[in-house]
Amino acid sequence: MTEATKLAEMTKDQLIKIVDQLQDEKKEQAKKDNASVYERLSKVDVSKFVDKKNGLNYLSWAKAWGLVKSIFPDASYKLREYPYYTQTADGNYQQIGTHDYLRTEYGVEVEASVTIKGETYSSKLYVMDFHNRALDPKKVTYFEINKTQMRALTKALAFAGLGLNIYAGEDLPSSDEKTPQRKERVTEQELIEKARKSKTQYGGGNELVTDIVGLEIDGDKQANAFLNQWCEKDQKNKNLYKFIIKNQLATHGMKVGA
């Protein structure tokens, strides 16, 4: 009797049982594969590849990546891409590409991920100084960003099991000389923060536009009339209003007539 004949003679419940069994076996094998990644990488002696800087141990990204590729040739890595925007002539904001970093008012963030045998490990890092404090985002150069990206990659590999023990003291940011900073375009997060802080004269005071929009949404006619005139005065005002509505940035709690 052929396998096809056997399957044809089985009941629906029997077929479902076989499918469930195959899925369980597949999940179990995936667990074993993932476990083997950590087990193999965590057993690698990286001590002979570790360098010292400022009295602390660190594993360079090139050595870490080389070790992983020698064990898992199909391993791959990528850097996260963040969208960025530019302001057009009519005041609108349009996405024109991506950056492999995110510049915010708090610092510059990067993220690297590595995929080994179908499992992905990732790490986010801010560009930091030697006190592990985020550097001023306005002064960070792409040279420092690239160094941090490679540190994030090394840390992602540590999450997969390679040299995890050396992170008890953390790896180190670069102390190399800075290179000239290139001009950056605004990111979506920066636009949101700017919109939240935007103010205009209203009701005898300098008020947040998000508060005034909140009044309008709550049914305040005075706020509605003001915003209609305010948007007509300047296209940028109108674009800001639309941006606040689109991203649900309106705030509530401001007293009517304030």
PDB file of C-alpha atoms in Angstrom:
ATOM      1  CA  MET A   1       0.000   0.000   0.000  1.00  0.00           C
ATOM      2  CA  THR A   2       1.445   3.375  -1.012  1.00  0.00           C
ATOM      3  CA  GLU A   3       1.715   6.399   1.302  1.00  0.00           C
ATOM      4  CA  ALA A   4      -0.869   8.212  -0.828  1.00  0.00           C
ATOM      5  CA  THR A   5      -3.322   5.337  -0.373  1.00  0.00           C
ATOM      6  CA  LYS A   6      -2.747   5.280   3.370  1.00  0.00           C
ATOM      7  CA  LEU A   7      -3.447   8.997   3.641  1.00  0.00           C
ATOM      8  CA  ALA A   8      -6.591   8.692   1.511  1.00  0.00           C
ATOM      9  CA  GLU A   9      -7.992   6.051   3.864  1.00  0.00           C
ATOM     10  CA  MET A  10      -7.399   8.089   7.015  1.00  0.00           C
ATOM     11  CA  THR A  11     -10.152   9.943   8.789  1.00  0.00           C
ATOM     12  CA  LYS A  12     -10.112  13.717   9.251  1.00  0.00           C
ATOM     13  CA  ASP A  13      -9.181  13.369  12.935  1.00  0.00           C
ATOM     14  CA  GLN A  14      -6.272  11.084  12.074  1.00  0.00           C
ATOM     15  CA  LEU A  15      -4.961  13.547   9.503  1.00  0.00           C
ATOM     16  CA  ILE A  16      -5.248  16.437  11.974  1.00  0.00           C
ATOM     17  CA  LYS A  17      -3.339  14.393  14.542  1.00  0.00           C
ATOM     18  CA  ILE A  18      -0.526  13.738  12.054  1.00  0.00           C
ATOM     19  CA  VAL A  19      -0.320  17.430  11.100  1.00  0.00           C
ATOM     20  CA  ASP A  20      -0.205  18.452  14.773  1.00  0.00           C
ATOM     21  CA  GLN A  21       2.522  15.900  15.419  1.00  0.00           C
ATOM     22  CA  LEU A  22       4.612  17.210  12.514  1.00  0.00           C
ATOM     23  CA  GLN A  23       4.209  20.800  13.740  1.00  0.00           C
ATOM     24  CA  ASP A  24       5.256  19.780  17.263  1.00  0.00           C
ATOM     25  CA  GLU A  25       8.311  18.027  15.865  1.00  0.00           C
ATOM     26  CA  LYS A  26       9.182  21.122  13.811  1.00  0.00           C
ATOM     27  CA  LYS A  27       8.889  23.389  16.878  1.00  0.00           C
ATOM     28  CA  GLU A  28      10.998  21.002  18.926  1.00  0.00           C
ATOM     29  CA  GLN A  29      13.681  20.929  16.254  1.00  0.00           C
ATOM     30  CA  ALA A  30      13.652  24.738  16.093  1.00  0.00           C
ATOM     31  CA  LYS A  31      14.213  24.866  19.861  1.00  0.00           C
ATOM     32  CA  LYS A  32      17.140  22.478  19.533  1.00  0.00           C
ATOM     33  CA  ASP A  33      18.616  24.537  16.683  1.00  0.00           C
ATOM     34  CA  ASN A  34      18.293  27.781  18.656  1.00  0.00           C
ATOM     35  CA  ALA A  35      19.755  26.143  21.729  1.00  0.00           C
ATOM     36  CA  SER A  36      22.665  24.850  19.693  1.00  0.00           C
ATOM     37  CA  VAL A  37      23.472  28.397  18.516  1.00  0.00           C
ATOM     38  CA  TYR A  38      23.847  29.655  22.067  1.00  0.00           C
ATOM     39  CA  GLU A  39      25.521  26.472  23.287  1.00  0.00           C
ATOM     40  CA  ARG A  40      28.120  26.552  20.537  1.00  0.00           C
ATOM     41  CA  LEU A  41      28.842  30.277  20.692  1.00  0.00           C
ATOM     42  CA  SER A  42      28.916  30.450  24.487  1.00  0.00           C
ATOM     43  CA  LYS A  43      31.595  27.737  24.529  1.00  0.00           C
ATOM     44  CA  VAL A  44      33.918  29.653  22.206  1.00  0.00           C
ATOM     45  CA  ASP A  45      36.982  30.863  24.100  1.00  0.00           C
ATOM     46  CA  VAL A  46      37.309  34.502  23.060  1.00  0.00           C
ATOM     47  CA  SER A  47      40.022  35.344  25.602  1.00  0.00           C
ATOM     48  CA  LYS A  48      42.788  35.260  22.961  1.00  0.00           C
ATOM     49  CA  PHE A  49      40.814  37.679  20.783  1.00  0.00           C
ATOM     50  CA  VAL A  50      40.048  40.199  23.534  1.00  0.00           C
ATOM     51  CA  ASP A  51      41.826  43.570  23.521  1.00  0.00           C
ATOM     52  CA  LYS A  52      42.181  46.094  26.327  1.00  0.00           C
ATOM     53  CA  LYS A  53      41.280  49.776  26.279  1.00  0.00           C
ATOM     54  CA  ASN A  54      41.342  52.084  29.299  1.00  0.00           C
ATOM     55  CA  GLY A  55      41.814  49.049  31.517  1.00  0.00           C
ATOM     56  CA  LEU A  56      38.681  47.249  30.240  1.00  0.00           C
ATOM     57  CA  ASN A  57      38.301  44.199  28.015  1.00  0.00           C
ATOM     58  CA  TYR A  58      36.507  44.401  24.696  1.00  0.00           C
ATOM     59  CA  LEU A  59      36.019  42.231  21.628  1.00  0.00           C
ATOM     60  CA  SER A  60      36.316  43.982  18.278  1.00  0.00           C
ATOM     61  CA  TRP A  61      33.435  43.581  15.845  1.00  0.00           C
ATOM     62  CA  ALA A  62      35.735  42.206  13.118  1.00  0.00           C
ATOM     63  CA  LYS A  63      37.016  39.410  15.329  1.00  0.00           C
ATOM     64  CA  ALA A  64      33.549  38.648  16.709  1.00  0.00           C
ATOM     65  CA  TRP A  65      31.974  38.516  13.266  1.00  0.00           C
ATOM     66  CA  GLY A  66      34.816  36.405  11.916  1.00  0.00           C
ATOM     67  CA  LEU A  67      34.368  33.862  14.701  1.00  0.00           C
ATOM     68  CA  VAL A  68      30.621  33.599  14.120  1.00  0.00           C
ATOM     69  CA  LYS A  69      30.984  33.229  10.339  1.00  0.00           C
ATOM     70  CA  SER A  70      33.550  30.467  10.824  1.00  0.00           C
ATOM     71  CA  ILE A  71      30.972  28.477  12.811  1.00  0.00           C
ATOM     72  CA  PHE A  72      27.768  29.556  11.042  1.00  0.00           C
ATOM     73  CA  PRO A  73      28.670  30.529   7.441  1.00  0.00           C
ATOM     74  CA  ASP A  74      25.066  31.499   6.656  1.00  0.00           C
ATOM     75  CA  ALA A  75      24.913  34.091   9.458  1.00  0.00           C
ATOM     76  CA  SER A  76      23.993  37.611   8.318  1.00  0.00           C
ATOM     77  CA  TYR A  77      23.628  41.028   9.907  1.00  0.00           C
ATOM     78  CA  LYS A  78      21.939  44.337   9.105  1.00  0.00           C
ATOM     79  CA  LEU A  79      21.679  47.856  10.471  1.00  0.00           C
ATOM     80  CA  ARG A  80      18.248  49.297  11.131  1.00  0.00           C
ATOM     81  CA  GLU A  81      17.085  52.002   8.720  1.00  0.00           C
ATOM     82  CA  TYR A  82      15.106  54.969  10.080  1.00  0.00           C
ATOM     83  CA  PRO A  83      12.992  57.219   7.797  1.00  0.00           C
ATOM     84  CA  TYR A  84      13.926  60.900   7.484  1.00  0.00           C
ATOM     85  CA  TYR A  85      12.063  63.864   6.096  1.00  0.00           C
ATOM     86  CA  THR A  86      12.621  67.236   4.464  1.00  0.00           C
ATOM     87  CA  GLN A  87      10.381  70.294   4.337  1.00  0.00           C
ATOM     88  CA  THR A  88       9.090  71.183   0.898  1.00  0.00           C
ATOM     89  CA  ALA A  89       8.544  74.689  -0.475  1.00  0.00           C
ATOM     90  CA  ASP A  90       4.870  74.687   0.554  1.00  0.00           C
ATOM     91  CA  GLY A  91       5.764  73.788   4.157  1.00  0.00           C
ATOM     92  CA  ASN A  92       4.843  70.114   4.019  1.00  0.00           C
ATOM     93  CA  TYR A  93       7.152  67.364   5.227  1.00  0.00           C
ATOM     94  CA  GLN A  94       8.017  64.580   2.828  1.00  0.00           C
ATOM     95  CA  GLN A  95      10.007  61.396   3.444  1.00  0.00           C
ATOM     96  CA  ILE A  96      12.952  61.341   1.082  1.00  0.00           C
ATOM     97  CA  GLY A  97      14.942  58.380   2.300  1.00  0.00           C
ATOM     98  CA  THR A  98      16.336  56.599   5.328  1.00  0.00           C
ATOM     99  CA  HIS A  99      19.299  56.872   7.674  1.00  0.00           C
ATOM    100  CA  ASP A 100      20.938  53.959   9.449  1.00  0.00           C
ATOM    101  CA  TYR A 101      20.655  55.915  12.718  1.00  0.00           C
ATOM    102  CA  LEU A 102      18.077  58.007  14.569  1.00  0.00           C
ATOM    103  CA  ARG A 103      19.033  61.494  15.740  1.00  0.00           C
ATOM    104  CA  THR A 104      16.742  62.776  18.526  1.00  0.00           C
ATOM    105  CA  GLU A 105      16.952  65.496  21.163  1.00  0.00           C
ATOM    106  CA  TYR A 106      18.179  62.870  23.637  1.00  0.00           C
ATOM    107  CA  GLY A 107      20.995  61.437  21.540  1.00  0.00           C
ATOM    108  CA  VAL A 108      21.758  59.329  18.479  1.00  0.00           C
ATOM    109  CA  GLU A 109      20.430  55.772  18.476  1.00  0.00           C
ATOM    110  CA  VAL A 110      21.510  52.866  16.286  1.00  0.00           C
ATOM    111  CA  GLU A 111      20.409  49.239  16.111  1.00  0.00           C
ATOM    112  CA  ALA A 112      22.161  46.190  14.703  1.00  0.00           C
ATOM    113  CA  SER A 113      20.732  42.708  14.336  1.00  0.00           C
ATOM    114  CA  VAL A 114      22.247  39.355  13.418  1.00  0.00           C
ATOM    115  CA  THR A 115      20.382  36.326  12.098  1.00  0.00           C
ATOM    116  CA  ILE A 116      21.758  32.846  12.766  1.00  0.00           C
ATOM    117  CA  LYS A 117      19.891  29.701  11.719  1.00  0.00           C
ATOM    118  CA  GLY A 118      16.639  31.624  11.406  1.00  0.00           C
ATOM    119  CA  GLU A 119      16.854  33.298  14.834  1.00  0.00           C
ATOM    120  CA  THR A 120      17.460  37.050  15.071  1.00  0.00           C
ATOM    121  CA  TYR A 121      19.333  38.793  17.883  1.00  0.00           C
ATOM    122  CA  SER A 122      19.481  42.589  18.073  1.00  0.00           C
ATOM    123  CA  SER A 123      20.989  45.380  20.133  1.00  0.00           C
ATOM    124  CA  LYS A 124      20.282  49.107  20.374  1.00  0.00           C
ATOM    125  CA  LEU A 125      22.905  51.589  21.521  1.00  0.00           C
ATOM    126  CA  TYR A 126      23.265  55.352  21.873  1.00  0.00           C
ATOM    127  CA  VAL A 127      26.473  57.051  20.793  1.00  0.00           C
ATOM    128  CA  MET A 128      28.094  57.545  24.198  1.00  0.00           C
ATOM    129  CA  ASP A 129      31.160  59.010  25.880  1.00  0.00           C
ATOM    130  CA  PHE A 130      33.498  57.166  28.256  1.00  0.00           C
ATOM    131  CA  HIS A 131      31.068  57.732  31.129  1.00  0.00           C
ATOM    132  CA  ASN A 132      28.328  55.891  29.208  1.00  0.00           C
ATOM    133  CA  ARG A 133      26.421  59.125  28.717  1.00  0.00           C
ATOM    134  CA  ALA A 134      24.752  59.909  25.403  1.00  0.00           C
ATOM    135  CA  LEU A 135      26.674  62.509  23.414  1.00  0.00           C
ATOM    136  CA  ASP A 136      25.046  65.738  22.291  1.00  0.00           C
ATOM    137  CA  PRO A 137      23.137  64.695  19.132  1.00  0.00           C
ATOM    138  CA  LYS A 138      24.066  67.954  17.413  1.00  0.00           C
ATOM    139  CA  LYS A 139      27.786  67.206  17.795  1.00  0.00           C
ATOM    140  CA  VAL A 140      27.819  63.506  16.953  1.00  0.00           C
ATOM    141  CA  THR A 141      29.630  62.702  13.701  1.00  0.00           C
ATOM    142  CA  TYR A 142      29.010  59.835  11.318  1.00  0.00           C
ATOM    143  CA  PHE A 143      32.410  58.403  12.250  1.00  0.00           C
ATOM    144  CA  GLU A 144      31.183  57.979  15.838  1.00  0.00           C
ATOM    145  CA  ILE A 145      27.866  56.594  14.585  1.00  0.00           C
ATOM    146  CA  ASN A 146      29.635  53.931  12.539  1.00  0.00           C
ATOM    147  CA  LYS A 147      31.764  52.906  15.529  1.00  0.00           C
ATOM    148  CA  THR A 148      28.635  52.566  17.663  1.00  0.00           C
ATOM    149  CA  GLN A 149      26.899  50.495  14.980  1.00  0.00           C
ATOM    150  CA  MET A 150      29.753  48.000  15.080  1.00  0.00           C
ATOM    151  CA  ARG A 151      29.600  47.917  18.876  1.00  0.00           C
ATOM    152  CA  ALA A 152      25.871  47.193  18.592  1.00  0.00           C
ATOM    153  CA  LEU A 153      26.665  44.332  16.209  1.00  0.00           C
ATOM    154  CA  THR A 154      29.193  42.876  18.668  1.00  0.00           C
ATOM    155  CA  LYS A 155      26.643  43.144  21.451  1.00  0.00           C
ATOM    156  CA  ALA A 156      23.971  41.447  19.327  1.00  0.00           C
ATOM    157  CA  LEU A 157      26.443  38.586  18.825  1.00  0.00           C
ATOM    158  CA  ALA A 158      26.903  38.463  22.588  1.00  0.00           C
ATOM    159  CA  PHE A 159      23.144  37.994  22.994  1.00  0.00           C
ATOM    160  CA  ALA A 160      23.537  35.016  20.661  1.00  0.00           C
ATOM    161  CA  GLY A 161      26.169  33.671  23.065  1.00  0.00           C
ATOM    162  CA  LEU A 162      29.559  34.883  21.797  1.00  0.00           C
ATOM    163  CA  GLY A 163      31.698  36.533  24.487  1.00  0.00           C
ATOM    164  CA  LEU A 164      28.724  37.431  26.660  1.00  0.00           C
ATOM    165  CA  ASN A 165      30.919  37.367  29.783  1.00  0.00           C
ATOM    166  CA  ILE A 166      33.006  40.359  28.700  1.00  0.00           C
ATOM    167  CA  TYR A 167      29.947  42.615  28.879  1.00  0.00           C
ATOM    168  CA  ALA A 168      30.068  42.603  32.674  1.00  0.00           C
ATOM    169  CA  GLY A 169      32.280  45.658  32.242  1.00  0.00           C
ATOM    170  CA  GLU A 170      30.642  46.812  28.979  1.00  0.00           C
ATOM    171  CA  ASP A 171      32.504  47.426  25.757  1.00  0.00           C
ATOM    172  CA  LEU A 172      33.957  50.801  24.967  1.00  0.00           C
ATOM    173  CA  PRO A 173      33.022  53.730  22.741  1.00  0.00           C
ATOM    174  CA  SER A 174      35.596  55.029  20.333  1.00  0.00           C
ATOM    175  CA  SER A 175      38.035  57.731  21.436  1.00  0.00           C
ATOM    176  CA  ASP A 176      39.331  58.443  17.935  1.00  0.00           C
ATOM    177  CA  GLU A 177      39.418  61.992  16.657  1.00  0.00           C
ATOM    178  CA  LYS A 178      36.200  63.415  15.320  1.00  0.00           C
ATOM    179  CA  THR A 179      35.537  63.925  11.641  1.00  0.00           C
ATOM    180  CA  PRO A 180      33.495  66.810  10.227  1.00  0.00           C
ATOM    181  CA  GLN A 181      29.769  66.480  10.820  1.00  0.00           C
ATOM    182  CA  ARG A 182      27.568  66.318   7.754  1.00  0.00           C
ATOM    183  CA  LYS A 183      24.290  68.212   7.515  1.00  0.00           C
ATOM    184  CA  GLU A 184      21.306  66.086   8.554  1.00  0.00           C
ATOM    185  CA  ARG A 185      17.649  66.237   7.587  1.00  0.00           C
ATOM    186  CA  VAL A 186      14.927  66.172  10.215  1.00  0.00           C
ATOM    187  CA  THR A 187      13.476  62.820  11.367  1.00  0.00           C
ATOM    188  CA  GLU A 188       9.843  62.030  12.120  1.00  0.00           C
ATOM    189  CA  GLN A 189      10.517  61.945  15.865  1.00  0.00           C
ATOM    190  CA  GLU A 190      12.138  65.370  15.699  1.00  0.00           C
ATOM    191  CA  LEU A 191       9.083  66.710  13.860  1.00  0.00           C
ATOM    192  CA  ILE A 192       6.819  65.346  16.575  1.00  0.00           C
ATOM    193  CA  GLU A 193       8.909  66.890  19.349  1.00  0.00           C
ATOM    194  CA  LYS A 194       8.971  70.216  17.492  1.00  0.00           C
ATOM    195  CA  ALA A 195       5.187  70.149  17.037  1.00  0.00           C
ATOM    196  CA  ARG A 196       4.669  69.451  20.748  1.00  0.00           C
ATOM    197  CA  LYS A 197       6.752  72.489  21.685  1.00  0.00           C
ATOM    198  CA  SER A 198       5.313  74.924  19.099  1.00  0.00           C
ATOM    199  CA  LYS A 199       3.558  77.952  20.633  1.00  0.00           C
ATOM    200  CA  THR A 200       1.540  80.928  19.400  1.00  0.00           C
ATOM    201  CA  GLN A 201      -0.215  83.961  20.878  1.00  0.00           C
ATOM    202  CA  TYR A 202      -3.701  82.986  22.035  1.00  0.00           C
ATOM    203  CA  GLY A 203      -6.058  84.397  24.667  1.00  0.00           C
ATOM    204  CA  GLY A 204      -3.521  86.893  25.950  1.00  0.00           C
ATOM    205  CA  GLY A 205      -0.720  84.354  26.389  1.00  0.00           C
ATOM    206  CA  ASN A 206       1.863  82.329  24.518  1.00  0.00           C
ATOM    207  CA  GLU A 207       0.188  78.903  24.374  1.00  0.00           C
ATOM    208  CA  LEU A 208       1.065  75.487  22.986  1.00  0.00           C
ATOM    209  CA  VAL A 209      -0.594  74.890  19.623  1.00  0.00           C
ATOM    210  CA  THR A 210      -1.390  71.319  20.740  1.00  0.00           C
ATOM    211  CA  ASP A 211      -3.409  72.772  23.643  1.00  0.00           C
ATOM    212  CA  ILE A 212      -5.392  75.045  21.324  1.00  0.00           C
ATOM    213  CA  VAL A 213      -6.123  72.148  18.968  1.00  0.00           C
ATOM    214  CA  GLY A 214      -7.245  70.158  21.998  1.00  0.00           C
ATOM    215  CA  LEU A 215      -9.719  72.913  22.883  1.00  0.00           C
ATOM    216  CA  GLU A 216     -11.084  72.845  19.351  1.00  0.00           C
ATOM    217  CA  ILE A 217     -11.520  69.079  19.453  1.00  0.00           C
ATOM    218  CA  ASP A 218     -13.351  69.453  22.773  1.00  0.00           C
ATOM    219  CA  GLY A 219     -15.851  71.769  21.075  1.00  0.00           C
ATOM    220  CA  ASP A 220     -14.525  75.228  21.971  1.00  0.00           C
ATOM    221  CA  LYS A 221     -15.801  77.653  19.290  1.00  0.00           C
ATOM    222  CA  GLN A 222     -13.261  80.364  20.150  1.00  0.00           C
ATOM    223  CA  ALA A 223     -10.375  77.945  19.525  1.00  0.00           C
ATOM    224  CA  ASN A 224     -11.982  76.812  16.272  1.00  0.00           C
ATOM    225  CA  ALA A 225     -12.333  80.378  14.997  1.00  0.00           C
ATOM    226  CA  PHE A 226      -8.781  81.227  16.038  1.00  0.00           C
ATOM    227  CA  LEU A 227      -7.282  78.184  14.323  1.00  0.00           C
ATOM    228  CA  ASN A 228      -9.195  78.883  11.097  1.00  0.00           C
ATOM    229  CA  GLN A 229      -7.693  82.376  10.907  1.00  0.00           C
ATOM    230  CA  TRP A 230      -4.279  81.198  12.109  1.00  0.00           C
ATOM    231  CA  CYS A 231      -4.074  78.543   9.377  1.00  0.00           C
ATOM    232  CA  GLU A 232      -5.128  81.048   6.689  1.00  0.00           C
ATOM    233  CA  LYS A 233      -2.323  83.436   7.659  1.00  0.00           C
ATOM    234  CA  ASP A 234       0.513  81.057   6.901  1.00  0.00           C
ATOM    235  CA  GLN A 235       0.779  77.744   5.025  1.00  0.00           C
ATOM    236  CA  LYS A 236       3.267  76.521   7.638  1.00  0.00           C
ATOM    237  CA  ASN A 237       0.654  77.062  10.345  1.00  0.00           C
ATOM    238  CA  LYS A 238      -1.804  74.999   8.340  1.00  0.00           C
ATOM    239  CA  ASN A 239       0.757  72.229   7.838  1.00  0.00           C
ATOM    240  CA  LEU A 240       1.546  72.179  11.549  1.00  0.00           C
ATOM    241  CA  TYR A 241      -2.153  71.945  12.372  1.00  0.00           C
ATOM    242  CA  LYS A 242      -2.586  69.025   9.958  1.00  0.00           C
ATOM    243  CA  PHE A 243       0.507  67.316  11.384  1.00  0.00           C
ATOM    244  CA  ILE A 244      -0.863  67.592  14.945  1.00  0.00           C
ATOM    245  CA  ILE A 245      -4.219  66.149  13.895  1.00  0.00           C
ATOM    246  CA  LYS A 246      -2.658  63.375  11.817  1.00  0.00           C
ATOM    247  CA  ASN A 247      -0.331  62.235  14.613  1.00  0.00           C
ATOM    248  CA  GLN A 248      -2.937  62.734  17.393  1.00  0.00           C
ATOM    249  CA  LEU A 249      -0.715  65.180  19.275  1.00  0.00           C
ATOM    250  CA  ALA A 250      -3.552  67.376  20.588  1.00  0.00           C
ATOM    251  CA  THR A 251      -3.450  67.839  24.382  1.00  0.00           C
ATOM    252  CA  HIS A 252      -6.436  68.355  26.655  1.00  0.00           C
ATOM    253  CA  GLY A 253      -6.921  70.117  29.969  1.00  0.00           C
ATOM    254  CA  MET A 254      -6.282  73.751  29.009  1.00  0.00           C
ATOM    255  CA  LYS A 255      -8.987  76.070  30.332  1.00  0.00           C
ATOM    256  CA  VAL A 256     -11.290  77.678  27.786  1.00  0.00           C
ATOM    257  CA  GLY A 257     -10.275  81.286  27.160  1.00  0.00           C
ATOM    258  CA  ALA A 258      -6.832  80.827  28.725  1.00  0.00           C
TER     259      ALA A 258
END
